[in-house]
mmCIF file of C-alpha atoms in Angstrom:
data_model
loop_
_atom_site.group_PDB
_atom_site.id
_atom_site.type_symbol
_atom_site.label_atom_id
_atom_site.label_comp_id
_atom_site.label_asym_id
_atom_site.label_seq_id
_atom_site.Cartn_x
_atom_site.Cartn_y
_atom_site.Cartn_z
ATOM 1 C CA UNK O 1 -13.548 -0.093 -8.449
ATOM 2 C CA UNK O 2 -14.392 3.051 -10.076
ATOM 3 C CA UNK O 3 -12.384 6.234 -9.993
ATOM 4 C CA UNK O 4 -15.210 8.535 -10.679
ATOM 5 C CA UNK O 5 -15.413 9.702 -6.911
ATOM 6 C CA UNK O 6 -11.755 10.867 -7.175
ATOM 7 C CA UNK O 7 -12.437 12.793 -10.490
ATOM 8 C CA UNK O 8 -15.200 14.650 -8.630
ATOM 9 C CA UNK O 9 -12.853 15.545 -5.648
ATOM 10 C CA UNK O 10 -9.969 16.510 -7.748
ATOM 11 C CA UNK O 11 -12.222 18.611 -10.081
ATOM 12 C CA UNK O 12 -12.763 20.992 -7.185
ATOM 13 C CA UNK O 13 -9.939 23.682 -7.227
ATOM 14 C CA UNK O 14 -10.056 24.187 -3.505
ATOM 15 C CA UNK O 15 -9.690 20.576 -2.653
ATOM 16 C CA UNK O 16 -6.854 20.347 -5.196
ATOM 17 C CA UNK O 17 -5.020 23.224 -3.613
ATOM 18 C CA UNK O 18 -5.245 22.062 -0.110
ATOM 19 C CA UNK O 19 -4.296 18.482 -0.970
ATOM 20 C CA UNK O 20 -1.214 19.623 -2.630
ATOM 21 C CA UNK O 21 -0.121 22.056 0.091
ATOM 22 C CA UNK O 22 -0.816 19.293 2.628
ATOM 23 C CA UNK O 23 1.592 16.965 0.773
ATOM 24 C CA UNK O 24 4.369 19.536 0.396
ATOM 25 C CA UNK O 25 4.215 20.725 4.007
ATOM 26 C CA UNK O 26 4.215 17.164 5.524
ATOM 27 C CA UNK O 27 7.449 16.259 3.612
ATOM 28 C CA UNK O 28 9.713 18.517 5.731
ATOM 29 C CA UNK O 29 8.029 17.251 8.950
ATOM 30 C CA UNK O 30 8.675 13.550 8.106
ATOM 31 C CA UNK O 31 12.194 14.380 6.910
ATOM 32 C CA UNK O 32 13.151 16.357 9.867
ATOM 33 C CA UNK O 33 12.793 13.473 12.390
ATOM 34 C CA UNK O 34 15.447 11.127 10.833
ATOM 35 C CA UNK O 35 17.621 14.191 9.887
ATOM 36 C CA UNK O 36 17.632 15.348 13.486
ATOM 37 C CA UNK O 37 18.775 11.985 14.597
ATOM 38 C CA UNK O 38 21.555 11.846 12.099
ATOM 39 C CA UNK O 39 22.643 15.400 12.943
ATOM 40 C CA UNK O 40 22.879 14.605 16.733
ATOM 41 C CA UNK O 41 24.881 11.392 16.180
ATOM 42 C CA UNK O 42 27.125 12.222 13.186
ATOM 43 C CA UNK O 43 27.415 16.173 13.235
ATOM 44 C CA UNK O 44 27.354 16.663 17.115
ATOM 45 C CA UNK O 45 29.066 13.343 17.965
ATOM 46 C CA UNK O 46 26.491 12.411 20.649
ATOM 47 C CA UNK O 47 25.005 9.140 21.496
ATOM 48 C CA UNK O 48 21.940 7.334 19.980
ATOM 49 C CA UNK O 49 20.236 7.658 23.445
ATOM 50 C CA UNK O 50 20.757 11.486 23.388
ATOM 51 C CA UNK O 51 19.479 11.584 19.804
ATOM 52 C CA UNK O 52 16.347 9.584 20.983
ATOM 53 C CA UNK O 53 15.731 12.038 23.851
ATOM 54 C CA UNK O 54 15.857 14.900 21.555
ATOM 55 C CA UNK O 55 13.535 13.244 19.146
ATOM 56 C CA UNK O 56 11.096 12.405 22.040
ATOM 57 C CA UNK O 57 11.165 16.039 23.204
ATOM 58 C CA UNK O 58 10.361 17.385 19.778
ATOM 59 C CA UNK O 59 7.665 14.762 19.393
ATOM 60 C CA UNK O 60 6.062 15.655 22.687
ATOM 61 C CA UNK O 61 6.020 19.262 21.791
ATOM 62 C CA UNK O 62 4.227 18.570 18.560
ATOM 63 C CA UNK O 63 1.641 16.407 20.408
ATOM 64 C CA UNK O 64 1.044 19.148 22.850
ATOM 65 C CA UNK O 65 0.837 21.717 20.072
ATOM 66 C CA UNK O 66 -1.895 19.919 18.187
ATOM 67 C CA UNK O 67 -5.037 20.472 20.357
ATOM 68 C CA UNK O 68 -3.863 23.930 21.565
ATOM 69 C CA UNK O 69 -3.288 25.263 18.055
ATOM 70 C CA UNK O 70 -6.282 23.519 16.635
ATOM 71 C CA UNK O 71 -8.500 25.334 19.259
ATOM 72 C CA UNK O 72 -6.957 28.644 18.114
ATOM 73 C CA UNK O 73 -7.825 27.932 14.488
ATOM 74 C CA UNK O 74 -11.460 27.333 15.689
ATOM 75 C CA UNK O 75 -11.471 30.676 17.563
ATOM 76 C CA UNK O 76 -9.360 33.051 15.392
ATOM 77 C CA UNK O 77 -9.035 31.499 11.959
ATOM 78 C CA UNK O 78 -6.080 30.204 9.959
ATOM 79 C CA UNK O 79 -4.076 33.248 9.220
ATOM 80 C CA UNK O 80 -3.796 34.338 12.916
ATOM 81 C CA UNK O 81 -2.464 30.838 13.884
ATOM 82 C CA UNK O 82 -0.086 30.419 11.009
ATOM 83 C CA UNK O 83 1.483 33.974 11.147
ATOM 84 C CA UNK O 84 3.247 33.299 14.600
ATOM 85 C CA UNK O 85 4.300 29.810 13.390
ATOM 86 C CA UNK O 86 6.152 31.374 10.515
ATOM 87 C CA UNK O 87 8.089 33.782 12.727
ATOM 88 C CA UNK O 88 8.830 31.508 15.696
ATOM 89 C CA UNK O 89 9.721 28.331 13.702
ATOM 90 C CA UNK O 90 11.564 30.483 11.024
ATOM 91 C CA UNK O 91 13.827 31.975 13.750
ATOM 92 C CA UNK O 92 14.276 28.735 15.694
ATOM 93 C CA UNK O 93 15.302 26.649 12.737
ATOM 94 C CA UNK O 94 17.590 29.355 11.208
ATOM 95 C CA UNK O 95 19.760 28.948 14.453
ATOM 96 C CA UNK O 96 19.193 25.309 15.545
ATOM 97 C CA UNK O 97 21.299 23.438 12.939
ATOM 98 C CA UNK O 98 24.435 25.460 13.991
ATOM 99 C CA UNK O 99 24.221 25.235 17.844
ATOM 100 C CA UNK O 100 25.283 22.624 20.504
ATOM 101 C CA UNK O 101 23.052 19.778 21.818
ATOM 102 C CA UNK O 102 21.353 21.519 24.642
ATOM 103 C CA UNK O 103 20.328 24.682 22.678
ATOM 104 C CA UNK O 104 19.293 22.373 19.809
ATOM 105 C CA UNK O 105 16.948 20.538 22.124
ATOM 106 C CA UNK O 106 15.397 23.837 23.388
ATOM 107 C CA UNK O 107 14.918 25.216 19.827
ATOM 108 C CA UNK O 108 13.605 21.919 18.490
ATOM 109 C CA UNK O 109 11.039 21.859 21.366
ATOM 110 C CA UNK O 110 10.052 25.397 20.842
ATOM 111 C CA UNK O 111 9.790 24.741 16.954
ATOM 112 C CA UNK O 112 7.580 21.746 17.764
ATOM 113 C CA UNK O 113 5.265 23.774 19.922
ATOM 114 C CA UNK O 114 4.777 26.433 17.177
ATOM 115 C CA UNK O 115 5.014 24.074 14.209
ATOM 116 C CA UNK O 116 2.272 24.839 11.383
ATOM 117 C CA UNK O 117 -0.529 22.335 12.334
ATOM 118 C CA UNK O 118 -0.640 20.976 8.757
ATOM 119 C CA UNK O 119 -2.376 17.636 9.691
ATOM 120 C CA UNK O 120 -5.145 19.475 11.310
ATOM 121 C CA UNK O 121 -5.292 22.177 8.590
ATOM 122 C CA UNK O 122 -5.170 19.845 5.769
ATOM 123 C CA UNK O 123 -7.991 17.585 7.044
ATOM 124 C CA UNK O 124 -10.206 20.565 8.069
ATOM 125 C CA UNK O 125 -9.485 22.271 4.662
ATOM 126 C CA UNK O 126 -10.249 19.050 2.682
ATOM 127 C CA UNK O 127 -13.561 18.483 4.535
ATOM 128 C CA UNK O 128 -14.643 22.130 3.953
ATOM 129 C CA UNK O 129 -13.841 21.837 0.217
ATOM 130 C CA UNK O 130 -16.156 19.006 -0.571
ATOM 131 C CA UNK O 131 -19.776 18.009 0.157
ATOM 132 C CA UNK O 132 -20.415 15.510 2.857
ATOM 133 C CA UNK O 133 -20.904 12.665 0.357
ATOM 134 C CA UNK O 134 -17.423 13.160 -1.053
ATOM 135 C CA UNK O 135 -15.703 13.410 2.451
ATOM 136 C CA UNK O 136 -14.396 9.787 2.534
ATOM 137 C CA UNK O 137 -12.882 10.007 -0.824
ATOM 138 C CA UNK O 138 -11.130 13.362 -0.013
ATOM 139 C CA UNK O 139 -9.864 12.192 3.120
ATOM 140 C CA UNK O 140 -8.566 9.050 1.466
ATOM 141 C CA UNK O 141 -6.688 11.224 -1.050
ATOM 142 C CA UNK O 142 -5.185 13.228 1.981
ATOM 143 C CA UNK O 143 -4.244 9.757 3.542
ATOM 144 C CA UNK O 144 -2.509 8.699 0.368
ATOM 145 C CA UNK O 145 -0.679 12.096 0.463
ATOM 146 C CA UNK O 146 0.425 11.426 3.998
ATOM 147 C CA UNK O 147 1.790 8.111 2.844
ATOM 148 C CA UNK O 148 3.769 9.584 0.063
ATOM 149 C CA UNK O 149 5.221 12.215 2.218
ATOM 150 C CA UNK O 150 6.078 9.523 4.822
ATOM 151 C CA UNK O 151 7.874 7.574 2.183
ATOM 152 C CA UNK O 152 9.722 10.446 0.362
ATOM 153 C CA UNK O 153 10.605 12.860 3.164
ATOM 154 C CA UNK O 154 13.068 10.684 5.225
ATOM 155 C CA UNK O 155 14.583 9.288 1.963
ATOM 156 C CA UNK O 156 15.196 12.825 0.424
ATOM 157 C CA UNK O 157 16.401 14.333 3.797
ATOM 158 C CA UNK O 158 18.975 11.393 4.396
ATOM 159 C CA UNK O 159 20.320 11.499 0.784
ATOM 160 C CA UNK O 160 20.710 15.389 0.976
ATOM 161 C CA UNK O 161 22.201 15.089 4.446
ATOM 162 C CA UNK O 162 24.835 12.546 3.381
ATOM 163 C CA UNK O 163 25.664 14.825 0.280
ATOM 164 C CA UNK O 164 25.875 18.280 1.825
ATOM 165 C CA UNK O 165 25.805 17.672 5.488
ATOM 166 C CA UNK O 166 22.977 17.528 8.195
ATOM 167 C CA UNK O 167 23.473 21.183 9.313
ATOM 168 C CA UNK O 168 22.779 22.987 5.896
ATOM 169 C CA UNK O 169 20.151 20.302 4.976
ATOM 170 C CA UNK O 170 18.164 20.850 8.139
ATOM 171 C CA UNK O 171 18.229 24.608 7.509
ATOM 172 C CA UNK O 172 17.115 24.163 3.777
ATOM 173 C CA UNK O 173 14.355 21.524 4.973
ATOM 174 C CA UNK O 174 12.926 23.999 7.512
ATOM 175 C CA UNK O 175 13.008 27.045 5.290
ATOM 176 C CA UNK O 176 11.080 25.047 2.754
ATOM 177 C CA UNK O 177 8.500 24.353 5.438
ATOM 178 C CA UNK O 178 8.381 28.020 6.165
ATOM 179 C CA UNK O 179 7.946 28.994 2.497
ATOM 180 C CA UNK O 180 5.092 26.494 2.273
ATOM 181 C CA UNK O 181 3.520 28.098 5.338
ATOM 182 C CA UNK O 182 3.719 31.499 3.772
ATOM 183 C CA UNK O 183 1.850 30.113 0.654
ATOM 184 C CA UNK O 184 -0.599 28.581 3.165
ATOM 185 C CA UNK O 185 -1.163 31.911 4.844
ATOM 186 C CA UNK O 186 -1.537 33.811 1.655
ATOM 187 C CA UNK O 187 -4.097 31.322 0.094
ATOM 188 C CA UNK O 188 -6.030 31.163 3.463
ATOM 189 C CA UNK O 189 -8.160 28.141 2.603
ATOM 190 C CA UNK O 190 -11.565 27.943 4.492
ATOM 191 C CA UNK O 191 -11.515 25.752 7.497
ATOM 192 C CA UNK O 192 -15.270 25.346 7.680
ATOM 193 C CA UNK O 193 -18.082 24.652 5.190
ATOM 194 C CA UNK O 194 -19.711 27.840 4.002
ATOM 195 C CA UNK O 195 -22.949 27.155 5.760
ATOM 196 C CA UNK O 196 -21.060 26.872 9.168
ATOM 197 C CA UNK O 197 -18.766 29.819 8.774
ATOM 198 C CA UNK O 198 -20.547 31.744 11.514
ATOM 199 C CA UNK O 199 -20.789 28.743 13.846
ATOM 200 C CA UNK O 200 -20.734 29.798 17.456
ATOM 201 C CA UNK O 201 -18.207 28.292 19.900
ATOM 202 C CA UNK O 202 -19.305 25.175 21.604
ATOM 203 C CA UNK O 203 -18.294 24.053 25.120
ATOM 204 C CA UNK O 204 -15.752 21.264 25.196
ATOM 205 C CA UNK O 205 -17.971 19.207 27.476
ATOM 206 C CA UNK O 206 -20.453 18.899 24.610
ATOM 207 C CA UNK O 207 -18.124 16.680 22.412
ATOM 208 C CA UNK O 208 -15.171 15.691 24.581
ATOM 209 C CA UNK O 209 -17.141 12.545 25.484
ATOM 210 C CA UNK O 210 -16.603 8.723 25.693
ATOM 211 C CA UNK O 211 -17.247 8.303 21.833
ATOM 212 C CA UNK O 212 -14.539 10.828 20.930
ATOM 213 C CA UNK O 213 -12.145 9.638 23.462
ATOM 214 C CA UNK O 214 -12.679 6.019 22.112
ATOM 215 C CA UNK O 215 -11.682 7.352 18.627
ATOM 216 C CA UNK O 216 -8.638 9.027 20.055
ATOM 217 C CA UNK O 217 -7.603 5.713 21.722
ATOM 218 C CA UNK O 218 -8.151 3.928 18.336
ATOM 219 C CA UNK O 219 -5.926 6.525 16.601
ATOM 220 C CA UNK O 220 -3.181 6.052 19.305
ATOM 221 C CA UNK O 221 -3.503 2.154 18.943
ATOM 222 C CA UNK O 222 -3.199 2.359 15.204
ATOM 223 C CA UNK O 223 0.243 3.992 15.340
ATOM 224 C CA UNK O 224 1.292 1.756 18.091
ATOM 225 C CA UNK O 225 0.683 -1.101 15.625
ATOM 226 C CA UNK O 226 2.280 0.599 12.700
ATOM 227 C CA UNK O 227 5.510 2.036 14.420
ATOM 228 C CA UNK O 228 5.947 -0.928 16.631
ATOM 229 C CA UNK O 229 5.891 -3.344 13.801
ATOM 230 C CA UNK O 230 8.186 -1.146 11.787
ATOM 231 C CA UNK O 231 10.775 -1.135 14.496
ATOM 232 C CA UNK O 232 10.430 -4.878 14.877
ATOM 233 C CA UNK O 233 10.935 -5.422 11.217
ATOM 234 C CA UNK O 234 14.054 -3.318 11.158
ATOM 235 C CA UNK O 235 15.372 -5.458 14.047
ATOM 236 C CA UNK O 236 14.408 -8.565 12.023
ATOM 237 C CA UNK O 237 16.356 -7.460 8.942
ATOM 238 C CA UNK O 238 19.369 -6.712 11.045
ATOM 239 C CA UNK O 239 19.190 -10.107 12.645
ATOM 240 C CA UNK O 240 18.960 -11.797 9.200
ATOM 241 C CA UNK O 241 21.843 -9.544 7.864
ATOM 242 C CA UNK O 242 19.560 -8.095 5.220
ATOM 243 C CA UNK O 243 19.520 -4.458 6.133
ATOM 244 C CA UNK O 244 20.070 -3.527 2.464
ATOM 245 C CA UNK O 245 16.492 -4.744 1.821
ATOM 246 C CA UNK O 246 14.864 -2.159 3.982
ATOM 247 C CA UNK O 247 13.995 -0.064 1.166
ATOM 248 C CA UNK O 248 12.151 -2.832 -0.489
ATOM 249 C CA UNK O 249 10.131 -3.795 2.649
ATOM 250 C CA UNK O 250 9.054 -0.204 3.351
ATOM 251 C CA UNK O 251 8.281 0.350 -0.186
ATOM 252 C CA UNK O 252 6.027 -2.621 -0.320
ATOM 253 C CA UNK O 253 4.363 -1.715 2.925
ATOM 254 C CA UNK O 254 3.752 1.993 1.741
ATOM 255 C CA UNK O 255 2.444 0.683 -1.709
ATOM 256 C CA UNK O 256 -0.113 -1.409 0.167
ATOM 257 C CA UNK O 257 -1.160 1.483 2.188
ATOM 258 C CA UNK O 258 -1.681 3.615 -0.931
ATOM 259 C CA UNK O 259 -3.703 0.801 -2.618
ATOM 260 C CA UNK O 260 -5.707 0.346 0.388
ATOM 261 C CA UNK O 261 -6.528 4.173 0.699
ATOM 262 C CA UNK O 262 -7.403 4.560 -2.820
ATOM 263 C CA UNK O 263 -9.767 1.476 -2.668
ATOM 264 C CA UNK O 264 -11.258 2.813 0.578
ATOM 265 C CA UNK O 265 -12.035 6.212 -0.836
ATOM 266 C CA UNK O 266 -13.797 4.720 -3.869
ATOM 267 C CA UNK O 267 -16.212 2.701 -1.615
ATOM 268 C CA UNK O 268 -19.803 3.931 -1.501
ATOM 269 C CA UNK O 269 -20.007 3.155 2.256
ATOM 270 C CA UNK O 270 -17.392 3.563 5.014
ATOM 271 C CA UNK O 271 -16.435 1.026 7.698
ATOM 272 C CA UNK O 272 -16.056 1.241 11.333
ATOM 273 C CA UNK O 273 -12.632 2.459 12.565
ATOM 274 C CA UNK O 274 -12.784 -0.382 15.273
ATOM 275 C CA UNK O 275 -13.313 -2.972 12.700
ATOM 276 C CA UNK O 276 -10.549 -1.712 10.479
ATOM 277 C CA UNK O 277 -8.071 -1.480 13.490
ATOM 278 C CA UNK O 278 -8.891 -5.045 14.353
ATOM 279 C CA UNK O 279 -8.278 -6.149 10.822
ATOM 280 C CA UNK O 280 -5.007 -4.139 10.774
ATOM 281 C CA UNK O 281 -3.879 -5.964 13.965
ATOM 282 C CA UNK O 282 -4.814 -9.363 12.542
ATOM 283 C CA UNK O 283 -2.930 -8.850 9.150
ATOM 284 C CA UNK O 284 0.138 -7.334 10.972
ATOM 285 C CA UNK O 285 0.549 -10.278 13.367
ATOM 286 C CA UNK O 286 1.596 -12.884 10.637
ATOM 287 C CA UNK O 287 4.680 -10.666 9.959
ATOM 288 C CA UNK O 288 6.116 -12.384 13.060
ATOM 289 C CA UNK O 289 6.310 -15.566 10.979
ATOM 290 C CA UNK O 290 8.423 -14.096 8.247
ATOM 291 C CA UNK O 291 11.971 -15.434 7.693
ATOM 292 C CA UNK O 292 13.437 -13.276 4.891
ATOM 293 C CA UNK O 293 13.124 -9.701 3.612
ATOM 294 C CA UNK O 294 10.959 -10.894 0.598
ATOM 295 C CA UNK O 295 8.534 -12.677 2.808
ATOM 296 C CA UNK O 296 8.078 -9.707 5.126
ATOM 297 C CA UNK O 297 7.777 -7.223 2.180
ATOM 298 C CA UNK O 298 4.942 -9.456 0.797
ATOM 299 C CA UNK O 299 3.251 -9.527 4.282
ATOM 300 C CA UNK O 300 4.021 -5.834 4.651
ATOM 301 C CA UNK O 301 2.081 -5.273 1.361
ATOM 302 C CA UNK O 302 -0.818 -7.131 2.770
ATOM 303 C CA UNK O 303 -0.775 -5.266 6.105
ATOM 304 C CA UNK O 304 -0.405 -1.960 4.365
ATOM 305 C CA UNK O 305 -3.863 -2.435 2.656
ATOM 306 C CA UNK O 306 -5.586 -1.532 5.937
ATOM 307 C CA UNK O 307 -3.181 1.308 7.126
ATOM 308 C CA UNK O 308 -4.580 4.308 5.400
ATOM 309 C CA UNK O 309 -8.286 3.042 5.594
ATOM 310 C CA UNK O 310 -7.983 2.713 9.366
ATOM 311 C CA UNK O 311 -6.722 6.297 9.777
ATOM 312 C CA UNK O 312 -9.117 7.730 7.350
ATOM 313 C CA UNK O 313 -12.118 5.923 8.952
ATOM 314 C CA UNK O 314 -11.091 7.420 12.297
ATOM 315 C CA UNK O 315 -10.824 11.019 10.939
ATOM 316 C CA UNK O 316 -14.166 10.625 9.220
ATOM 317 C CA UNK O 317 -15.740 9.267 12.480
ATOM 318 C CA UNK O 318 -14.444 12.444 14.381
ATOM 319 C CA UNK O 319 -16.259 14.705 11.970
ATOM 320 C CA UNK O 320 -19.561 12.938 12.776
ATOM 321 C CA UNK O 321 -19.210 13.164 16.565
ATOM 322 C CA UNK O 322 -17.696 16.546 16.954
ATOM 323 C CA UNK O 323 -19.528 19.958 15.976
ATOM 324 C CA UNK O 324 -17.860 22.009 13.105
ATOM 325 C CA UNK O 325 -17.070 24.839 15.526
ATOM 326 C CA UNK O 326 -14.766 22.487 17.522
ATOM 327 C CA UNK O 327 -13.349 20.623 14.674
ATOM 328 C CA UNK O 328 -9.842 22.143 14.757
ATOM 329 C CA UNK O 329 -9.274 21.245 18.415
ATOM 330 C CA UNK O 330 -10.783 17.719 17.977
ATOM 331 C CA UNK O 331 -8.547 17.103 14.917
ATOM 332 C CA UNK O 332 -5.669 18.372 17.083
ATOM 333 C CA UNK O 333 -6.366 15.749 19.725
ATOM 334 C CA UNK O 334 -6.836 13.046 17.286
ATOM 335 C CA UNK O 335 -3.563 13.938 15.633
ATOM 336 C CA UNK O 336 -1.786 14.240 19.018
ATOM 337 C CA UNK O 337 -2.968 10.670 19.924
ATOM 338 C CA UNK O 338 -1.611 9.327 16.754
ATOM 339 C CA UNK O 339 1.835 11.068 17.622
ATOM 340 C CA UNK O 340 1.669 9.631 21.187
ATOM 341 C CA UNK O 341 0.907 6.152 19.895
ATOM 342 C CA UNK O 342 4.064 6.460 17.635
ATOM 343 C CA UNK O 343 6.120 7.576 20.601
ATOM 344 C CA UNK O 344 4.802 4.668 22.608
ATOM 345 C CA UNK O 345 5.056 1.935 19.883
ATOM 346 C CA UNK O 346 8.780 2.332 19.331
ATOM 347 C CA UNK O 347 9.883 1.788 23.037
ATOM 348 C CA UNK O 348 7.359 -0.951 23.573
ATOM 349 C CA UNK O 349 8.667 -2.847 20.524
ATOM 350 C CA UNK O 350 12.207 -2.068 21.665
ATOM 351 C CA UNK O 351 11.563 -3.597 25.094
ATOM 352 C CA UNK O 352 10.245 -6.687 23.563
ATOM 353 C CA UNK O 353 13.024 -7.016 21.045
ATOM 354 C CA UNK O 354 15.581 -6.638 23.796
ATOM 355 C CA UNK O 355 13.935 -9.283 26.019
ATOM 356 C CA UNK O 356 12.366 -11.813 23.767
ATOM 357 C CA UNK O 357 12.984 -10.908 20.106
ATOM 358 C CA UNK O 358 11.317 -9.139 17.107
ATOM 359 C CA UNK O 359 8.580 -11.863 16.794
ATOM 360 C CA UNK O 360 7.124 -11.195 20.170
ATOM 361 C CA UNK O 361 7.258 -7.365 19.568
ATOM 362 C CA UNK O 362 5.131 -7.667 16.488
ATOM 363 C CA UNK O 363 2.595 -9.922 18.263
ATOM 364 C CA UNK O 364 2.475 -7.637 21.229
ATOM 365 C CA UNK O 365 1.824 -4.418 19.257
ATOM 366 C CA UNK O 366 -0.875 -6.328 17.186
ATOM 367 C CA UNK O 367 -2.472 -7.501 20.413
ATOM 368 C CA UNK O 368 -2.719 -3.938 21.661
ATOM 369 C CA UNK O 369 -4.400 -2.745 18.522
ATOM 370 C CA UNK O 370 -6.871 -5.746 18.658
ATOM 371 C CA UNK O 371 -7.711 -5.169 22.229
ATOM 372 C CA UNK O 372 -8.301 -1.385 21.768
ATOM 373 C CA UNK O 373 -10.486 -2.182 18.720
ATOM 374 C CA UNK O 374 -12.570 -4.809 20.613
ATOM 375 C CA UNK O 375 -12.990 -2.422 23.554
ATOM 376 C CA UNK O 376 -13.796 0.600 21.375
ATOM 377 C CA UNK O 377 -16.208 -1.522 19.318
ATOM 378 C CA UNK O 378 -18.085 -2.829 22.397
ATOM 379 C CA UNK O 379 -18.377 0.752 23.771
ATOM 380 C CA UNK O 380 -19.660 1.983 20.474
ATOM 381 C CA UNK O 381 -22.318 -0.767 20.456
ATOM 382 C CA UNK O 382 -23.399 -0.013 23.956
ATOM 383 C CA UNK O 383 -23.684 3.691 23.111
ATOM 384 C CA UNK O 384 -25.768 2.925 20.045
ATOM 385 C CA UNK O 385 -28.141 0.720 22.011
ATOM 386 C CA UNK O 386 -28.558 3.506 24.611
ATOM 387 C CA UNK O 387 -29.472 6.073 22.086
ATOM 388 C CA UNK O 388 -31.960 3.984 20.258
ATOM 389 C CA UNK O 389 -34.714 4.174 22.959
ATOM 390 C CA UNK O 390 -34.285 7.927 23.025
ATOM 391 C CA UNK O 391 -34.594 8.197 19.404
ATOM 392 C CA UNK O 392 -37.810 6.168 19.216
ATOM 393 C CA UNK O 393 -39.226 8.175 22.193
ATOM 394 C CA UNK O 394 -38.467 11.461 20.375
#
């Protein structure tokens, strides 16, 4: 594996800029989720069920926000979308850590609706900053940044919350997000390639078609597999009395994803997201056979190798089937489907854990991923065969 593609991407100042901003702005997002849960249970003295309800409302708001704000970026540009986010989220989170449960739910929902759409912005910015032949590598770097934020955000937030309390920590975390948003607004990185800056608005019906829908379902299925298996692994470690090894397991899992993402970005040719999702499901299933933290960590390292490549391949495929002028909304839908998949994966796994145990939970979410991959791959094959006679006739 050669690192030359990464040197070319990171040699581009605009690419470095948006990749770093994407990393820094995602850390508060990942940290806020677990911090809110602790805040509701420990600071407000409410139940875990109530904490889960608040988390679900905030997650739903973020999922709704993605396509809506992505479409606004396509139409009005980055600054006119980020500016309202700074005011609304800044005001909401300046108050939210210090109010009761009901008002906190309202403010967290409003904050979710107006959250800076950093996943959409980062991916659009990265795509615009590099030529087409470097797109896979750049998106792989962005995928590694997501993994790093996912690993570090909750850990830093929980540590700070236990040291100084969840309320002040929530305030600081969100104000850091606002500060990062100010930097993003000031830098105003381009969201389209220079040749497409004047691209006209295209009707949604021209791209919101079965190929794009299949990619969104694949994105949702990938997070069903990932989040569902994570919940099952936590249950397994609790059953074994090895909760203290959670850090080891998730570190191995994350390391596998980073290695897989780097390797995928260095490849000269991409792979189908349906093939990668099927592979992810198949390498996740053996985790149901684990009997100790060290075994599940080793299997998690293996499963992690296909996490980042699956997501990267899906994002790259979206850029091929959606016009540049609609990319913001499309990325918003794609990201929202990943968020919805996360919201589905946890309760599905929880239901299976309560009824038949953690092993069946892992197998069920892996089966969901495999079935979606097979269905999406079959649909893509049919579409390709239908297009071929038209291309030959032309």
